[in-house]
Coordinates of C-alpha atoms and ligand atoms in Angstrom, one line a residue:
M1 CA 0.0 0.0 -0.1
S2 CA 1.2 3.5 -0.6
A3 CA 2.3 5.4 2.5
T4 CA 0.1 8.4 2.1
R5 CA -2.9 9.7 0.1
N6 CA -1.4 13.3 0.0
L7 CA -0.1 14.7 -3.2
P8 CA 2.8 17.2 -3.1
T9 CA 1.7 20.8 -4.7
E10 CA 4.4 20.5 -7.3
L11 CA 5.6 17.8 -9.7
D12 CA 7.3 17.4 -12.9
A13 CA 4.6 14.8 -14.1
V14 CA 1.2 13.5 -12.9
I15 CA 0.2 10.2 -14.2
V16 CA -3.6 9.2 -13.6
G17 CA -4.2 5.5 -13.3
A18 CA -2.2 2.8 -11.6
G19 CA -2.8 -0.1 -14.2
F20 CA -0.2 -1.6 -16.6
S21 CA 0.1 1.9 -18.3
G22 CA 0.5 4.1 -15.3
L23 CA 2.9 1.9 -13.5
Y24 CA 5.4 1.6 -16.5
Q25 CA 5.0 5.3 -17.1
L26 CA 6.0 5.9 -13.6
Y27 CA 9.0 3.6 -14.0
K28 CA 10.2 5.3 -17.2
L29 CA 9.9 8.8 -16.0
R30 CA 11.6 8.2 -12.7
Q31 CA 14.4 6.9 -14.7
L32 CA 14.8 10.4 -16.0
G33 CA 15.1 11.8 -12.6
M34 CA 11.7 13.4 -12.5
R35 CA 9.2 14.0 -9.7
V36 CA 6.4 12.0 -10.6
K37 CA 3.3 10.6 -8.9
V38 CA 0.5 8.3 -9.9
V39 CA -2.9 9.0 -8.8
E40 CA -5.3 6.2 -8.7
A41 CA -9.1 6.2 -7.8
G42 CA -8.9 2.4 -6.8
S43 CA -7.6 1.3 -3.4
D44 CA -5.0 -0.7 -5.0
I45 CA -2.8 -0.9 -8.0
G46 CA -3.7 -3.1 -11.1
G47 CA -6.4 -1.1 -12.9
T48 CA -8.4 -3.5 -15.0
W49 CA -7.0 -6.5 -13.0
Y50 CA -7.8 -4.9 -9.6
W51 CA -11.5 -4.1 -10.6
N52 CA -12.5 -7.0 -12.6
R53 CA -12.7 -9.8 -10.0
Y54 CA -15.6 -11.5 -11.2
P55 CA -15.6 -15.4 -11.4
G56 CA -13.8 -16.5 -14.3
A57 CA -12.2 -13.3 -15.0
R58 CA -9.3 -14.1 -17.4
C59 CA -7.1 -12.6 -20.1
D60 CA -7.7 -13.5 -23.8
V61 CA -4.1 -13.2 -24.8
E62 CA -1.9 -16.0 -23.7
S63 CA 0.2 -15.6 -20.5
M64 CA 3.5 -15.7 -22.4
H65 CA 2.6 -12.7 -24.4
Y66 CA 0.4 -10.6 -22.0
S67 CA 3.3 -9.3 -20.0
Y68 CA 5.9 -6.6 -19.8
S69 CA 8.7 -7.0 -22.0
F70 CA 10.8 -4.0 -20.4
D71 CA 12.6 -6.1 -17.8
P72 CA 14.4 -9.1 -19.5
E73 CA 15.2 -10.8 -16.3
L74 CA 11.8 -10.6 -15.0
E75 CA 10.4 -12.3 -18.0
Q76 CA 12.7 -15.1 -17.5
E77 CA 12.1 -15.5 -13.8
W78 CA 8.3 -15.1 -13.7
E79 CA 6.3 -18.4 -14.0
W80 CA 2.8 -18.3 -15.4
T81 CA 0.9 -21.5 -14.3
E82 CA -1.9 -21.5 -17.1
K83 CA -2.1 -21.1 -20.8
Y84 CA -4.4 -18.1 -20.1
P85 CA -3.7 -16.0 -16.8
S86 CA -6.5 -15.7 -14.5
Q87 CA -7.3 -12.1 -13.0
P88 CA -5.7 -13.2 -9.6
E89 CA -2.5 -14.4 -11.3
I90 CA -2.2 -11.1 -13.3
L91 CA -2.8 -9.0 -10.4
A92 CA -0.2 -11.0 -8.5
Y93 CA 2.2 -10.3 -11.4
I94 CA 1.4 -6.5 -11.3
H95 CA 2.1 -6.4 -7.5
H96 CA 5.3 -8.4 -8.1
V97 CA 6.6 -5.8 -10.7
A98 CA 5.5 -3.0 -8.5
D99 CA 7.5 -4.4 -5.6
R100 CA 10.4 -5.3 -7.7
H101 CA 10.8 -1.8 -8.9
D102 CA 9.6 -0.1 -5.8
L103 CA 6.8 1.6 -7.5
R104 CA 4.2 1.9 -4.7
K105 CA 5.9 4.7 -2.9
D106 CA 4.9 7.0 -5.7
V107 CA 1.4 5.9 -6.0
V108 CA -1.5 7.6 -4.3
L109 CA -4.4 5.4 -3.9
D110 CA -8.1 6.1 -3.2
T111 CA -8.0 9.4 -5.0
K112 CA -9.9 10.3 -7.9
V113 CA -8.8 13.0 -10.4
T114 CA -11.7 15.3 -11.1
S115 CA -10.1 17.8 -13.4
A116 CA -6.9 18.9 -15.2
H117 CA -6.6 22.5 -16.4
Y118 CA -3.8 23.9 -18.4
D119 CA -2.4 27.4 -17.7
E120 CA -0.9 29.0 -20.8
D121 CA 1.5 31.5 -18.9
S122 CA 3.0 29.0 -16.8
A123 CA 2.5 26.2 -19.2
L124 CA 1.7 24.0 -16.3
W125 CA -1.1 21.7 -15.6
T126 CA -3.2 21.9 -12.5
V127 CA -4.7 18.5 -11.4
R128 CA -7.5 18.5 -8.9
T129 CA -8.6 15.5 -6.9
E130 CA -12.1 14.7 -5.5
D131 CA -10.9 15.1 -2.0
G132 CA -9.8 18.6 -2.7
Q133 CA -6.0 18.2 -3.5
E134 CA -4.4 20.3 -6.2
V135 CA -1.0 19.6 -7.8
G136 CA 0.8 21.5 -10.5
A137 CA 2.9 19.7 -13.1
R138 CA 4.4 20.3 -16.4
Y139 CA 3.3 17.1 -17.9
C140 CA -0.1 15.2 -17.4
I141 CA -0.4 11.7 -18.6
M142 CA -3.7 10.0 -18.7
A143 CA -3.3 6.3 -18.1
V144 CA -7.0 6.1 -17.3
G145 CA -7.7 2.9 -19.2
C146 CA -9.9 2.0 -22.2
L147 CA -12.2 -0.2 -20.4
S148 CA -12.5 1.4 -16.9
V149 CA -15.6 3.2 -16.8
P150 CA -18.6 0.8 -16.4
K151 CA -21.6 1.3 -18.8
K152 CA -24.6 2.1 -16.6
P153 CA -27.5 -0.4 -17.2
E154 CA -30.2 1.1 -19.6
V155 CA -33.2 -0.2 -17.7
P156 CA -34.8 1.5 -14.8
G157 CA -35.4 0.1 -11.4
L158 CA -32.2 -1.1 -10.1
E159 CA -32.6 0.7 -6.9
R160 CA -35.7 -1.1 -6.3
F161 CA -34.4 -4.5 -6.6
R162 CA -34.4 -6.3 -3.0
G163 CA -31.9 -9.0 -3.8
D164 CA -28.0 -8.4 -4.1
W165 CA -26.5 -7.1 -7.3
Y166 CA -23.0 -6.7 -8.7
H167 CA -21.3 -5.2 -11.7
T168 CA -18.6 -7.6 -13.1
C169 CA -16.1 -4.6 -13.0
D170 CA -16.6 -3.7 -9.4
W171 CA -16.7 -7.2 -7.9
P172 CA -16.4 -7.4 -4.0
E173 CA -13.0 -8.4 -3.1
S174 CA -14.3 -11.2 -0.7
G175 CA -16.0 -12.9 -3.6
V176 CA -19.7 -13.9 -4.0
D177 CA -21.1 -17.4 -3.2
F178 CA -24.1 -18.0 -5.5
T179 CA -24.8 -21.5 -4.1
G180 CA -28.5 -22.3 -3.9
R181 CA -29.5 -18.8 -5.4
R182 CA -31.5 -17.8 -8.4
V183 CA -29.3 -15.7 -10.4
A184 CA -29.9 -13.5 -13.5
V185 CA -26.8 -12.4 -15.5
I186 CA -27.5 -9.5 -17.9
G187 CA -25.1 -9.1 -20.8
T188 CA -23.2 -11.6 -22.9
G189 CA -19.9 -9.8 -23.8
S190 CA -16.7 -11.0 -22.8
S191 CA -17.1 -10.7 -19.0
G192 CA -20.7 -12.3 -19.0
I193 CA -19.1 -15.2 -21.1
Q194 CA -16.4 -15.9 -18.9
A195 CA -18.4 -15.6 -15.7
I196 CA -21.7 -17.5 -16.7
P197 CA -20.2 -21.1 -16.8
I198 CA -18.8 -20.5 -13.3
I199 CA -21.9 -18.9 -11.8
A200 CA -23.8 -21.7 -13.3
Q201 CA -21.9 -24.2 -11.2
Q202 CA -23.2 -22.6 -8.0
A203 CA -26.5 -21.3 -8.8
S204 CA -29.8 -23.2 -8.4
E205 CA -31.1 -21.5 -11.3
L206 CA -29.4 -19.2 -13.8
T207 CA -31.3 -16.9 -16.4
V208 CA -28.9 -15.3 -19.0
F209 CA -30.3 -12.2 -20.5
Q210 CA -29.0 -11.8 -23.9
R211 CA -29.5 -8.9 -26.3
T212 CA -26.9 -9.6 -28.9
P213 CA -25.2 -13.0 -29.2
N214 CA -21.5 -12.8 -29.5
F215 CA -19.1 -15.1 -31.3
S216 CA -17.0 -17.0 -28.7
L217 CA -14.2 -19.6 -29.3
P218 CA -12.9 -22.0 -26.7
T219 CA -9.6 -21.3 -24.8
F220 CA -8.8 -25.0 -24.1
N221 CA -7.2 -23.5 -21.1
G222 CA -5.1 -25.5 -18.7
P223 CA -1.6 -25.8 -17.0
I224 CA 0.8 -24.2 -19.1
D225 CA 3.0 -26.2 -21.5
R226 CA 6.4 -26.2 -19.8
E227 CA 8.1 -27.1 -23.2
M228 CA 6.5 -24.2 -24.8
V229 CA 7.7 -21.9 -22.0
A230 CA 11.2 -23.0 -22.5
D231 CA 10.9 -22.4 -26.1
I232 CA 9.6 -18.9 -25.7
K233 CA 11.9 -17.8 -23.0
S234 CA 15.0 -19.1 -25.1
R235 CA 13.6 -16.7 -28.0
Y236 CA 11.9 -14.0 -25.9
R237 CA 13.6 -11.1 -27.0
A238 CA 13.0 -11.9 -30.8
I239 CA 9.3 -12.8 -29.9
R240 CA 8.8 -9.6 -28.3
E241 CA 10.3 -7.5 -31.3
E242 CA 8.1 -9.7 -33.7
S243 CA 5.0 -8.7 -31.4
R244 CA 5.9 -5.1 -31.9
Q245 CA 5.9 -5.4 -35.7
S246 CA 3.0 -7.4 -36.0
G247 CA -0.7 -6.6 -36.9
F248 CA -2.4 -7.2 -33.4
G249 CA 0.7 -7.2 -31.2
I250 CA 1.1 -11.0 -31.0
A251 CA 3.7 -12.6 -33.3
I252 CA 1.8 -14.9 -35.5
E253 CA 2.2 -15.9 -39.1
P254 CA 0.2 -13.5 -41.2
P255 CA -2.4 -15.0 -43.7
T256 CA -1.7 -14.9 -47.3
R257 CA -4.8 -15.9 -49.0
S258 CA -8.4 -14.9 -49.5
A259 CA -10.9 -17.2 -47.8
L260 CA -12.6 -17.3 -51.3
E261 CA -9.9 -18.5 -53.2
V262 CA -9.8 -22.0 -51.3
D263 CA -12.3 -24.7 -51.6
P264 CA -14.8 -25.2 -49.0
G265 CA -13.4 -28.5 -47.8
E266 CA -9.9 -27.0 -47.3
R267 CA -11.2 -23.9 -45.7
H268 CA -13.3 -25.9 -43.2
R269 CA -10.2 -27.9 -42.2
N270 CA -8.2 -24.8 -41.7
Y271 CA -10.9 -23.3 -39.5
E272 CA -11.1 -26.5 -37.6
E273 CA -7.4 -26.7 -37.0
R274 CA -7.3 -23.0 -35.8
W275 CA -10.5 -23.5 -33.6
Q276 CA -8.5 -26.4 -31.8
R277 CA -5.6 -23.9 -31.1
G278 CA -8.0 -22.2 -28.7
N279 CA -7.1 -18.4 -29.2
L280 CA -8.6 -15.4 -30.8
T281 CA -6.4 -14.9 -33.6
G282 CA -6.5 -18.5 -35.0
V283 CA -9.8 -18.6 -36.9
L284 CA -9.9 -14.7 -37.3
Q285 CA -6.3 -14.6 -39.0
A286 CA -7.0 -17.6 -41.3
Y287 CA -7.3 -15.6 -44.4
T288 CA -6.5 -12.2 -45.5
D289 CA -10.0 -10.8 -46.1
L290 CA -12.1 -11.9 -43.1
L291 CA -12.2 -8.5 -41.7
A292 CA -12.7 -6.8 -45.1
D293 CA -15.0 -8.8 -47.1
E294 CA -18.5 -9.8 -46.0
E295 CA -18.6 -13.0 -48.1
A296 CA -15.2 -14.1 -46.9
N297 CA -16.2 -13.2 -43.2
E298 CA -19.4 -15.2 -43.6
T299 CA -17.5 -18.5 -44.2
A300 CA -15.6 -17.9 -40.7
A301 CA -18.9 -16.8 -39.1
E302 CA -20.9 -19.7 -40.3
F303 CA -18.0 -22.1 -39.1
V304 CA -18.5 -20.8 -35.6
R305 CA -22.2 -21.0 -35.8
G306 CA -21.8 -24.7 -36.8
K307 CA -19.7 -25.2 -33.5
I308 CA -22.6 -23.6 -31.6
R309 CA -25.2 -25.9 -33.1
E310 CA -23.0 -28.8 -32.5
I311 CA -22.4 -28.0 -28.9
V312 CA -25.9 -26.7 -27.8
D313 CA -28.4 -29.5 -27.4
D314 CA -31.7 -27.6 -27.9
P315 CA -31.7 -26.3 -31.4
D316 CA -34.0 -23.4 -30.5
T317 CA -31.4 -22.2 -27.9
A318 CA -28.5 -23.0 -30.1
E319 CA -30.3 -20.7 -32.8
K320 CA -30.7 -17.8 -30.4
L321 CA -27.0 -18.1 -29.4
C322 CA -25.9 -18.1 -33.0
P323 CA -24.6 -14.3 -33.9
K324 CA -26.1 -13.1 -37.0
G325 CA -26.3 -9.7 -38.8
Y326 CA -22.8 -8.5 -38.1
A327 CA -19.4 -9.8 -39.3
F328 CA -17.2 -12.1 -36.9
G329 CA -14.6 -10.2 -35.3
T330 CA -16.1 -6.8 -35.6
K331 CA -17.4 -6.9 -32.1
R332 CA -14.8 -8.1 -29.9
P333 CA -14.9 -11.8 -30.2
C334 CA -14.7 -13.8 -26.7
L335 CA -12.9 -16.7 -25.6
D336 CA -14.7 -19.1 -23.2
T337 CA -14.3 -22.1 -21.1
G338 CA -17.4 -24.1 -21.5
Y339 CA -19.8 -21.2 -22.3
Y340 CA -22.1 -22.7 -24.8
E341 CA -22.1 -26.2 -22.9
T342 CA -23.6 -24.2 -20.0
F343 CA -26.9 -23.9 -21.8
N344 CA -27.2 -27.9 -21.7
A345 CA -27.8 -27.8 -18.0
D346 CA -31.5 -28.0 -17.1
H347 CA -31.1 -25.2 -14.5
V348 CA -29.8 -22.7 -17.1
Q349 CA -32.1 -20.7 -19.4
L350 CA -31.5 -18.0 -22.1
A351 CA -33.9 -15.0 -22.2
D352 CA -33.5 -13.6 -25.8
L353 CA -34.1 -9.9 -25.5
R354 CA -34.5 -9.4 -29.0
E355 CA -37.6 -11.3 -28.8
T356 CA -38.9 -10.0 -25.6
P357 CA -36.9 -6.8 -24.6
L358 CA -35.8 -6.1 -21.1
V359 CA -38.5 -3.6 -19.5
E360 CA -37.3 -2.9 -15.9
I361 CA -35.6 -4.3 -12.8
T362 CA -38.3 -5.1 -10.3
E363 CA -38.2 -5.6 -6.6
K364 CA -38.1 -9.2 -7.1
G365 CA -36.0 -9.5 -10.3
V366 CA -36.2 -8.7 -14.1
R367 CA -39.0 -8.0 -16.1
T368 CA -39.1 -8.5 -19.9
S369 CA -41.9 -7.6 -22.4
D370 CA -43.5 -11.0 -21.6
R371 CA -42.7 -12.1 -18.0
E372 CA -41.2 -11.3 -14.8
Y373 CA -38.1 -13.5 -13.8
E374 CA -37.8 -13.7 -9.9
V375 CA -34.2 -13.9 -8.8
D376 CA -32.1 -13.6 -5.6
S377 CA -29.1 -12.1 -7.3
L378 CA -28.4 -10.0 -10.3
V379 CA -25.2 -9.9 -12.1
L380 CA -24.6 -6.9 -14.5
A381 CA -22.1 -7.6 -17.2
T382 CA -23.1 -4.6 -19.3
G383 CA -19.8 -3.5 -20.4
F384 CA -17.9 -0.1 -20.5
D385 CA -18.0 3.3 -21.9
A386 CA -14.9 2.4 -23.7
M387 CA -11.9 4.4 -24.9
T388 CA -13.2 7.9 -24.1
G389 CA -15.4 7.2 -21.0
A390 CA -12.4 7.7 -18.4
L391 CA -10.9 10.7 -20.1
L392 CA -14.2 12.6 -20.5
N393 CA -15.1 11.9 -16.9
I394 CA -12.3 14.3 -15.9
D395 CA -12.8 18.0 -16.7
I396 CA -9.8 18.4 -18.9
R397 CA -9.2 21.9 -20.2
G398 CA -6.4 23.0 -22.7
R399 CA -5.4 26.2 -24.2
G400 CA -7.9 29.0 -23.7
G401 CA -9.8 26.9 -21.2
Q402 CA -11.3 24.8 -24.1
P403 CA -12.8 21.7 -22.5
L404 CA -11.9 18.3 -24.0
R405 CA -15.7 17.3 -23.8
E406 CA -16.3 20.2 -26.2
K407 CA -13.6 19.6 -28.6
W408 CA -14.6 15.9 -28.7
Q409 CA -18.4 16.3 -29.0
D410 CA -18.4 14.7 -32.5
G411 CA -15.8 12.1 -31.5
P412 CA -12.3 11.9 -30.3
A413 CA -9.6 13.8 -32.2
L414 CA -5.8 13.3 -31.4
Y415 CA -2.6 13.1 -33.1
L416 CA -1.2 9.4 -33.3
G417 CA -3.8 8.8 -30.4
L418 CA -1.4 10.3 -28.1
N419 CA -2.0 14.1 -27.8
P420 CA -5.1 16.3 -28.8
A421 CA -4.2 19.8 -30.4
G422 CA -4.7 22.5 -28.0
F423 CA -3.7 20.3 -25.1
P424 CA 0.1 20.9 -24.6
N425 CA 2.1 18.3 -22.6
L426 CA -1.0 16.1 -22.2
F427 CA -0.6 12.5 -23.4
T428 CA -3.1 9.6 -23.6
I429 CA -1.7 5.9 -23.2
T430 CA -3.6 3.7 -25.7
G431 CA -5.8 6.8 -26.6
P432 CA -8.3 6.8 -29.5
G433 CA -6.7 6.9 -32.9
S434 CA -4.0 4.2 -31.8
P435 CA -4.1 0.4 -32.2
S436 CA -5.3 0.3 -28.3
V437 CA -8.0 -2.3 -27.9
L438 CA -7.5 -3.8 -31.2
S439 CA -4.2 -5.2 -30.0
N440 CA -2.4 -7.0 -27.4
M441 CA -2.7 -4.0 -25.1
I442 CA 0.6 -4.6 -23.2
V443 CA 2.4 -4.3 -26.5
S444 CA 0.7 -1.0 -27.2
I445 CA 1.1 0.3 -23.6
E446 CA 4.7 -0.2 -23.7
Q447 CA 5.1 1.6 -27.1
H448 CA 3.4 4.5 -26.0
V449 CA 5.0 4.7 -22.6
E450 CA 8.5 4.5 -24.3
W451 CA 7.8 7.1 -26.9
I452 CA 6.1 9.6 -24.5
T453 CA 9.3 9.0 -22.3
D454 CA 11.7 9.6 -25.1
L455 CA 9.8 12.8 -26.1
V456 CA 9.8 14.1 -22.5
D457 CA 13.6 13.5 -22.4
H458 CA 14.0 15.4 -25.6
M459 CA 12.2 18.2 -24.1
R460 CA 14.2 18.4 -21.1
R461 CA 17.4 18.1 -22.9
G462 CA 16.5 20.9 -25.3
E463 CA 15.1 23.0 -22.4
L464 CA 11.7 23.2 -24.1
R465 CA 8.6 23.7 -22.2
T466 CA 5.7 22.8 -24.5
V467 CA 4.9 20.1 -27.1
E468 CA 1.5 19.8 -28.7
A469 CA 0.0 18.3 -32.1
T470 CA -0.7 20.9 -34.8
E471 CA -4.3 21.0 -36.0
T472 CA -3.4 19.9 -39.5
A473 CA -1.3 17.0 -38.1
E474 CA -4.2 15.9 -35.9
K475 CA -6.8 16.2 -38.7
E476 CA -4.6 14.3 -41.1
W477 CA -4.1 11.5 -38.8
T478 CA -7.7 11.3 -37.6
D479 CA -8.9 11.2 -41.2
H480 CA -6.3 8.5 -41.8
V481 CA -7.8 6.5 -38.9
R482 CA -11.1 6.8 -40.3
E483 CA -10.1 5.9 -43.9
V484 CA -8.4 2.7 -42.7
G485 CA -11.3 1.7 -40.7
D486 CA -13.7 2.5 -43.6
M487 CA -11.7 -0.3 -45.6
T488 CA -12.9 -2.9 -43.1
L489 CA -16.2 -4.2 -41.8
Y490 CA -15.9 -2.8 -38.5
P491 CA -17.8 0.5 -39.0
K492 CA -20.9 -1.6 -40.2
T493 CA -21.3 -3.2 -36.7
D494 CA -22.7 -1.7 -33.6
S495 CA -20.0 -2.3 -31.2
W496 CA -18.3 -0.6 -28.3
Y497 CA -15.3 0.0 -30.7
M498 CA -17.8 2.2 -32.5
G499 CA -19.2 3.8 -29.3
A500 CA -22.6 2.2 -30.1
N501 CA -23.2 0.7 -26.8
V502 CA -23.6 4.0 -25.2
P503 CA -26.7 5.9 -26.0
G504 CA -25.7 9.5 -27.4
K505 CA -22.2 8.6 -28.0
P506 CA -20.7 9.7 -31.3
R507 CA -20.6 6.6 -33.7
L508 CA -17.0 6.2 -35.0
L509 CA -14.3 3.5 -34.9
M510 CA -12.1 4.7 -32.2
A511 CA -8.9 2.6 -32.5
Y512 CA -6.7 2.5 -35.4
L513 CA -6.5 -0.6 -37.6
G514 CA -3.5 0.1 -39.6
G515 CA -1.7 -2.6 -37.4
V516 CA 0.7 -2.3 -34.3
G517 CA 3.9 -2.6 -36.6
P518 CA 3.1 0.0 -39.1
Y519 CA 1.5 2.4 -36.3
W520 CA 4.7 2.1 -34.3
Q521 CA 7.0 2.7 -37.4
K522 CA 4.9 6.0 -38.0
C523 CA 5.5 7.1 -34.4
Q524 CA 9.2 6.4 -34.8
E525 CA 9.4 8.4 -38.1
V526 CA 7.6 11.3 -36.5
A527 CA 10.3 11.2 -33.8
A528 CA 13.1 10.9 -36.0
N529 CA 11.8 13.9 -38.1
D530 CA 12.1 16.2 -35.2
Y531 CA 8.6 15.4 -33.9
E532 CA 6.9 16.2 -37.2
G533 CA 3.5 17.2 -36.7
F534 CA 4.2 18.6 -33.2
A535 CA 4.8 22.2 -32.2
L536 CA 7.7 22.2 -29.6
S537 CA 8.8 25.5 -27.9
Ligands
FAD601 P1 -6.5 0.1 -16.7 O1 -6.1 -1.2 -16.2 O2 -7.9 0.3 -17.0 O3 -6.1 1.2 -15.5 C1 -6.6 2.5 -15.5 C2 -6.8 2.9 -14.0 O4 -7.0 4.2 -14.1 C3 -7.9 2.2 -13.3 O5 -7.4 1.6 -12.2 C4 -8.8 3.5 -12.7 O6 -9.3 3.2 -11.5 C5 -7.9 4.7 -13.0 N1 -8.7 5.8 -13.2 C6 -9.4 6.1 -14.2 N2 -10.0 7.4 -14.1 C7 -9.4 7.9 -13.1 C8 -9.5 8.9 -12.3 N3 -10.3 10.1 -12.9 N4 -8.7 9.3 -11.2 C9 -8.0 8.4 -10.7 N5 -8.0 7.2 -11.2 C10 -8.5 6.9 -12.5 N6 -6.4 -6.3 -22.9 C11 -5.7 -7.4 -23.8 O7 -4.8 -6.9 -24.5 N7 -6.0 -8.7 -23.7 C12 -7.1 -9.1 -22.9 O8 -7.4 -10.2 -23.1 C13 -7.8 -8.3 -22.3 N8 -8.8 -8.7 -21.4 C14 -9.5 -7.9 -20.7 C15 -10.5 -8.3 -19.9 C16 -11.4 -7.5 -19.1 C17 -12.3 -8.0 -18.1 C18 -11.1 -5.9 -19.2 C19 -11.9 -5.1 -18.5 C20 -10.1 -5.6 -20.0 C21 -9.2 -6.5 -20.7 N9 -8.1 -6.0 -21.5 C22 -7.5 -6.9 -22.3 C23 -7.9 -4.6 -21.6 C24 -6.9 -4.2 -20.3 O9 -7.7 -3.0 -19.9 C25 -5.7 -3.8 -20.6 O10 -5.1 -5.0 -21.2 C26 -4.9 -3.1 -19.7 O11 -5.0 -3.9 -18.4 C27 -5.0 -1.7 -19.5 O12 -4.2 -1.1 -18.7 P2 -4.2 0.3 -18.4 O13 -3.2 0.7 -17.3 O14 -4.1 1.1 -19.6 O15 -5.6 0.7 -17.9

């Protein structure tokens, strides 16, 4: 635990958020000899992996790749136990890293940042917290997370409910025992799909309320293969580099052929072989055009639907679980352990909210348009106000007092996903307009942190005070992000990538789809060309 909740009044840099991003940024800026603090709303470090303690919470990137690469000794020493790391194991890893590098002493917990205002005369940011503290700093780094603000349920009545209720991303630390309870889970995104099989093992009755079915693939999770670990550790440096140059931040063989140029039998065999690998990229990366061509995509989508129909005994339930009307991969696909199988149990039922919409939460449970479901416990797996939610929760004001909320009213605009024009010395880690949530995020986090650190170092060496994106560079980049997105099927789907899960949110693809490697090369080029597109003074 940090020793104090008090911030000093002056710092060189304030970092908001103590997840993977904020902690690494602290480590790097401290190496420059700067006075830095991390301000974190939660009661402990870990970010995503502190908050999301729901049963079954697990990463969808394999353990050996979902870890920091900056400490070569650590990556040799640390032993993961499973193919996919569970939330407690990732949190233990984060704690270990924090202890190893003595990071906690500069983390201020239980402290929420409410505003960050830029003063043009002093070229300083003033960061204020909910408990009334105020700190001035040259740099303000938002490491607030892309999936850290829970989306409020859209149905009325939660306050009336007499049972107990939980949001997956604010789960009680002591856990919840659903034994003998009638449970409702609302939401079948990644968190719901991970939690449902485990809750079903305890509950006496489980009703799953599904609005949009998701594509989910099996993890085939289990104890980590020690031979594979030894192999990766013997080549870790090269693998990390490959990941940085890859499309999604994971070193895999990129596809070379269109799904439409192979005959259906071969295609099916290829999908089957990739399904058995138990990972997100297998089926999705089988062919070059799965995310760009509807007909190609449909071949993979239908393969997954075939699997659902094979697994789920009741044909009617199977059909309801089959995603239709949007392309496979354009909503974040899920990885599961026994999700579809869960619906074969007699005490588990599926309520299809497209047929009978959710009306309200009542004192006793959940009412849809056709009936009331009485339950003892309610689990909300209703997702996040992704990518911009945490940034816009803070009253951020740049030059001339311009609120970021105003600048972004039609959608986020930043240069390289790193800095919005008019907001000098403010950086966003994995911000909108960077590969971010469409990548193995640790890779993207490390890239951003290192790039920001190099820039700050450059500023200090040159005795420069301010750096900010030019309007032109920001516009060109934002247009480019949109153009690349428009070459894919993503914008056609209502997803949280598009902001479509939050009523009133501007609808546009927030992450950059040009690939982790090409994006990184662009950032490096910008730096090499005297930070082209940024004004430094
Ligand atoms: P976070 O871990 O979200 O940390 C941000 C921190 O900022 C939070 O602790 C929050 O409390 C704090 N904060 C926000 N606003 C304020 C404020 N105003 N004042 C003070 N503190 C504030 N990524 C993958 O690559 N692969 C996966 O398989 C994967 N699985 C995921 C599963 C779940 C359930 C979730 C929610 C996310 C998953 N992610 C995954 C994404 C995950 O968020 C990132 O991989 C990574 O953990 C993000 O780290 P971060 O430090 O950027 O953000």
